[in-house]
C-alpha atoms as one frame of an Amber mdcrd trajectory, in Angstrom:
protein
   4.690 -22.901  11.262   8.122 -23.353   9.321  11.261 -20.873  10.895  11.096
 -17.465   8.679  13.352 -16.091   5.885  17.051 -16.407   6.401  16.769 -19.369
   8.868  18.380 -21.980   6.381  21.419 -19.739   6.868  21.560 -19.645  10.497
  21.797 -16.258  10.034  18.267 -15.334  11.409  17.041 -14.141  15.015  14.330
 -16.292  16.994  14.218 -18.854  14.794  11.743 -21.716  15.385   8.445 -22.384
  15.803   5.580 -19.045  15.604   5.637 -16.299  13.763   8.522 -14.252  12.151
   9.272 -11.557  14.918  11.023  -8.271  14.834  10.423  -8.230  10.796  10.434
  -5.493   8.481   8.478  -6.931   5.210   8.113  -4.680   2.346   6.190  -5.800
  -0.489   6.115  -3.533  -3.553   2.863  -3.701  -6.083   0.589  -4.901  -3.165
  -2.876  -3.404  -3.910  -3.694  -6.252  -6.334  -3.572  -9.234  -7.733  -0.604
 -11.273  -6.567   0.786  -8.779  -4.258  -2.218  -8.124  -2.542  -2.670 -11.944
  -1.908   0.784 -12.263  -0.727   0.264  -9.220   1.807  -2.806 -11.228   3.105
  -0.731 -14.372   3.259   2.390 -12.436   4.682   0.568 -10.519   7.496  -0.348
 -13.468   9.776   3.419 -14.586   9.854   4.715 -11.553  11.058   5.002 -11.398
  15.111   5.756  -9.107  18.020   8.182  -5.771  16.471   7.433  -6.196  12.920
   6.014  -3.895  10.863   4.793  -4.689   7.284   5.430  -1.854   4.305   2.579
  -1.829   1.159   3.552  -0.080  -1.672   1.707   0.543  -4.848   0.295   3.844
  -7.206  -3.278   3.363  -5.650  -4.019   4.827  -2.534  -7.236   3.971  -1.905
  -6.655   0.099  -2.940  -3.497   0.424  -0.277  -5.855   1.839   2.360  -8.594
  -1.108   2.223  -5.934  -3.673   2.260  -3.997  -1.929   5.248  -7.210  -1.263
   7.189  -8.362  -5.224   6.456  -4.561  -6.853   7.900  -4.641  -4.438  10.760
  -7.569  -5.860  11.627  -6.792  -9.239  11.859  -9.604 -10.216   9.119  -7.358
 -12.312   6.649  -4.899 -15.255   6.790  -7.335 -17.085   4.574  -7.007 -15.327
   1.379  -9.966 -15.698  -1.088  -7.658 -14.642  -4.164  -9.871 -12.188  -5.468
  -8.029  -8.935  -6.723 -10.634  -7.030  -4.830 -13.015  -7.159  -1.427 -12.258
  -8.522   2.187 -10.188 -12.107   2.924 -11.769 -14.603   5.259 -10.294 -16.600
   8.429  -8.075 -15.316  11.213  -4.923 -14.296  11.361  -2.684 -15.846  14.588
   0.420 -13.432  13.827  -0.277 -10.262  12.584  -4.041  -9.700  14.034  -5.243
  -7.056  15.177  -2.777  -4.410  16.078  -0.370  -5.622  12.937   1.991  -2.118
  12.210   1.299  -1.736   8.571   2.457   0.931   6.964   1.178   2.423   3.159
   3.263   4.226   0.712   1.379   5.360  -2.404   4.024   5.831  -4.904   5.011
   5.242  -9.007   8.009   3.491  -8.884   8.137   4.933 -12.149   8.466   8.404
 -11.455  10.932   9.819  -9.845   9.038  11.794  -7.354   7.731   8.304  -6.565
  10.936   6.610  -5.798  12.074   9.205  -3.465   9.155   8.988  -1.930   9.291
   5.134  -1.632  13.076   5.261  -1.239  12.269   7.657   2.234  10.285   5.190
   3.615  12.207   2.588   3.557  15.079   4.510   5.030  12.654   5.659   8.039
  11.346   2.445   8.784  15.027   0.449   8.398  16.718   2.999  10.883  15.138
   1.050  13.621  17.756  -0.920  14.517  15.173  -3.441  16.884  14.573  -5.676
  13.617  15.874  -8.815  13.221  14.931  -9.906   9.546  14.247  -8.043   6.510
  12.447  -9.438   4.080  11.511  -7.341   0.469   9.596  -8.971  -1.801   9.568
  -6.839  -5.193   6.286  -7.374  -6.965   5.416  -4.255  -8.938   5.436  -4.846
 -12.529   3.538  -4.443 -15.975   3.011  -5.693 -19.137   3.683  -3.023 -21.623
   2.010  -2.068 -24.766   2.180  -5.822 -26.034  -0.108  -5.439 -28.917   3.453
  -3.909 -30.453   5.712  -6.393 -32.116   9.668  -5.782 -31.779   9.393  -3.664
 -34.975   7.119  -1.714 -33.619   9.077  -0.448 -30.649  11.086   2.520 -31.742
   9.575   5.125 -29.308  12.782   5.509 -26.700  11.048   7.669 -24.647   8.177
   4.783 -24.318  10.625   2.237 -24.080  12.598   4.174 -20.923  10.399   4.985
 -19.182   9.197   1.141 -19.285  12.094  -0.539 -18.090  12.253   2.441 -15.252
   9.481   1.141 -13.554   9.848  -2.860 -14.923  14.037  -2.568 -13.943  15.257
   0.301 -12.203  13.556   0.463  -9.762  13.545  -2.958  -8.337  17.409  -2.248
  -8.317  16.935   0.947  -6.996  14.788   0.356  -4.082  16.827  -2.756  -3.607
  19.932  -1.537  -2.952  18.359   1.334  -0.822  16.771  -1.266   1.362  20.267
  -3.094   1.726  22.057  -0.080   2.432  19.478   1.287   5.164  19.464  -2.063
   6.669  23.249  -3.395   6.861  24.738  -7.223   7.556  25.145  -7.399  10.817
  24.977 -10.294  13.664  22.081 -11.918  14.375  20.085 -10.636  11.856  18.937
 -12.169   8.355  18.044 -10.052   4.704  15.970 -11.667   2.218  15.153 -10.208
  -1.322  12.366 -11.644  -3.287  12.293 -10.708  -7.267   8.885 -11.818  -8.721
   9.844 -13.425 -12.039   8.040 -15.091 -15.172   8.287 -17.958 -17.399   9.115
 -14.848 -19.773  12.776 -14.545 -18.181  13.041 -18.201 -19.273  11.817 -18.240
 -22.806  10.354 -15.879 -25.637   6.907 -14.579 -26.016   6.219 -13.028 -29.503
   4.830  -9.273 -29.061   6.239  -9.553 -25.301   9.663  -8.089 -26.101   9.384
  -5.678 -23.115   8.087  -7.959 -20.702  10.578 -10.681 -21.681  13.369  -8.447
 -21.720  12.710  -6.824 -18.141  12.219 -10.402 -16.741  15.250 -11.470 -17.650
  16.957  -8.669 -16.824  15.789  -8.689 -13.360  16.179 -12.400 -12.994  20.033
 -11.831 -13.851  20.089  -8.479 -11.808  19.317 -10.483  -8.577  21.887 -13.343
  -9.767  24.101 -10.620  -9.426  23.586  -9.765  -6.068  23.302 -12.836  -4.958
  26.948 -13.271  -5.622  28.207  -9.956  -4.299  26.392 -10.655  -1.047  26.404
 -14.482   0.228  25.196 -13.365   3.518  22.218 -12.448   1.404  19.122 -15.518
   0.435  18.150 -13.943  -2.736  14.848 -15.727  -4.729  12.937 -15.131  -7.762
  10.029 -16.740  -8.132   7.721 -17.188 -11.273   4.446 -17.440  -9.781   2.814
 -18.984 -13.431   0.182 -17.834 -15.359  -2.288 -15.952 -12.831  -5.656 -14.998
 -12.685  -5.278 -11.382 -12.716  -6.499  -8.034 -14.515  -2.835  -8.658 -16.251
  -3.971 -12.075 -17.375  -7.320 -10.814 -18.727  -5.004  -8.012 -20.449  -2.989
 -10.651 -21.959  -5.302 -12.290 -23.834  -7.318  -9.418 -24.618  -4.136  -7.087
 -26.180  -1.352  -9.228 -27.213  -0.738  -8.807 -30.767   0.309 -11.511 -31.432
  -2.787 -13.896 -32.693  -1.156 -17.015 -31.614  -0.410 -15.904 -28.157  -3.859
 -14.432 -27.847  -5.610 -17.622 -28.671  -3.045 -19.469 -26.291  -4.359 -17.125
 -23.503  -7.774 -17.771 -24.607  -7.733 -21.763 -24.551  -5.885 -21.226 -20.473
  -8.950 -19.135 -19.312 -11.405 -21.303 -20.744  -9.659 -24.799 -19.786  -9.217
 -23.527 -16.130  -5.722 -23.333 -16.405  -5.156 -20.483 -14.706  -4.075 -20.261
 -11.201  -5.484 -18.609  -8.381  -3.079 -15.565  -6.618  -3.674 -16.883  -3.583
  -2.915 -20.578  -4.084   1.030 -19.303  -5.959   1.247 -16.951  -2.999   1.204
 -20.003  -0.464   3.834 -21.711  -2.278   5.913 -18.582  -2.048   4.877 -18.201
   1.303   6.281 -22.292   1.562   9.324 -21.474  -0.150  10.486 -18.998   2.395
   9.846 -20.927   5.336  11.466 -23.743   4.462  13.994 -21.673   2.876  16.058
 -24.051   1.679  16.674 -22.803  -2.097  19.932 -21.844  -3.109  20.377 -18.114
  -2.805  20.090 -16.456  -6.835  18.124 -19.001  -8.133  15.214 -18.908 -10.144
  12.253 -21.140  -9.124   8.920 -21.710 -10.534   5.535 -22.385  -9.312   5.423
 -26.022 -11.350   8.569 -26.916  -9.627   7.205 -27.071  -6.024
């Protein structure tokens, strides 16, 4: 096993060889599809002191996942969206601290909620590394063309949950858990090809991508103490996927969609989550920049 997040930096505590100890991981978005394979990936790294935070709307999803990593039954994911993982975990096992914190990032009841949590668990001054990895995200209406967007209240309320409050919990996390000696902070956007390049009846999606993508840019600057990555994990196979080329309006896109699922183009969660998983061990990317699953 590769040193953990912020080790490229020298910044990070008990670096070397075994798992990441005395981490506090928080991965937003985690009861399925991509988050919920990187949670299964995530757990096993995570030794002695760390604790690791799940946060998504569905409680019951949060509850299988948490009760499955505490028990040491994954390390190994299978990639499914749903059900068990397979293999054993060395690091987190049985005994792992996970925490779950149903909340919509959307609302605001569920960002205070979300926002407390993170402040109660990053109080603890015994950990060494922080590493957030913000995952939550939709689609949007994307049978809608441009045009057809002229409902602000719709439009809001989608880049509240899509924007603001990746920033939001963010800069909570940052705050709650200050530079100081010793200690390494790594934030993880989860980007898209979208942030990158156009996708007719996807102004929404596009638009909060890049946004985001720039967003983290920013920070990346104001803190160089910070590593700072976002990652476009590629064209999954997800419930968002099937949505994709089910919904979008666009007939072009659809059929695009189409000809992926039935070519076997698309990739399994679990397989992009490794190579996310890679990225931050090595951690050798230059802090702000955007990286994509074809490029590893």
């Amino acid at each position: 096993m590769e040193p953990g997040p912020g080790s490229g930096s020298g910044q990070g505590q008990g670096q070397g060889p075994g798992p990441w100890a005395g981490t506090a991981c928080v991965v937003t978005g985690a009861s399925r599809g991509f988050g919920r394979s990187l949670a299964r990936l995530l757990a096993p790294q995570l030794g002695p002191g760390s604790v690791l935070l799940l946060l998504a709307r569905s409680e019951d999803a949060l509850g299988e996942l948490a009760s499955e990593l505490r028990s040491g039954a994954t390390g190994s994911d299978t990639g499914s969206d749903t059900g068990n993982g397979t293999g054993n975990g060395t690091g987190g096992g049985p005994g792992l601290r996970v925490q779950c914190v149903p909340a919509d990032l959307g609302s605001e009841e569920g960002m205070r909620r979300a926002s407390a949590a993170l402040r109660e668990l990053l109080q603890d001054s015994s950990f060494g590394r922080l590493l957030l990895i913000n995952n939550a995200g939709s689609l949007g209406d994307i049978s809608k063309s441009f045009q057809d967007l002229s409902d602000l209240q719709e439009i809001n309320t989608y880049f509240s949950f899509n924007i603001s409050s990746a920033l939001c919990l963010t800069s909570t996390a940052l705050r709650a858990f200050g530079a100081r000696p010793g200690c390494s902070r790594t934030v993880v956007n989860i980007s898209s090809l979208c942030a990158r390049e156009p996708f007719p009846s996807w102004a929404l999606y596009c638009a909060a991508k890049a946004a985001r993508d720039m967003m983290f840019r920013v920070l990346a600057v104001e803190e160089p103490g910070l590593r700072v990555l976002s990652y476009a994990p590629g064209p999954l196979d997800t419930d968002m996927q099937l949505l994709a080329r089910t919904r979008t309006g666009d007939l072009g896109m659809r059929q695009k969609f189409q000809r992926m699922q039935e070519q076997g183009q698309l990739i399994n969660s679990s397989v992009s989550a490794q190579k996310l998983l890679q990225l931050l061990q090595e951690d050798s990317f230059p802090s702000g920049a955007h990286v994509d699953f074809y490029d590893i």
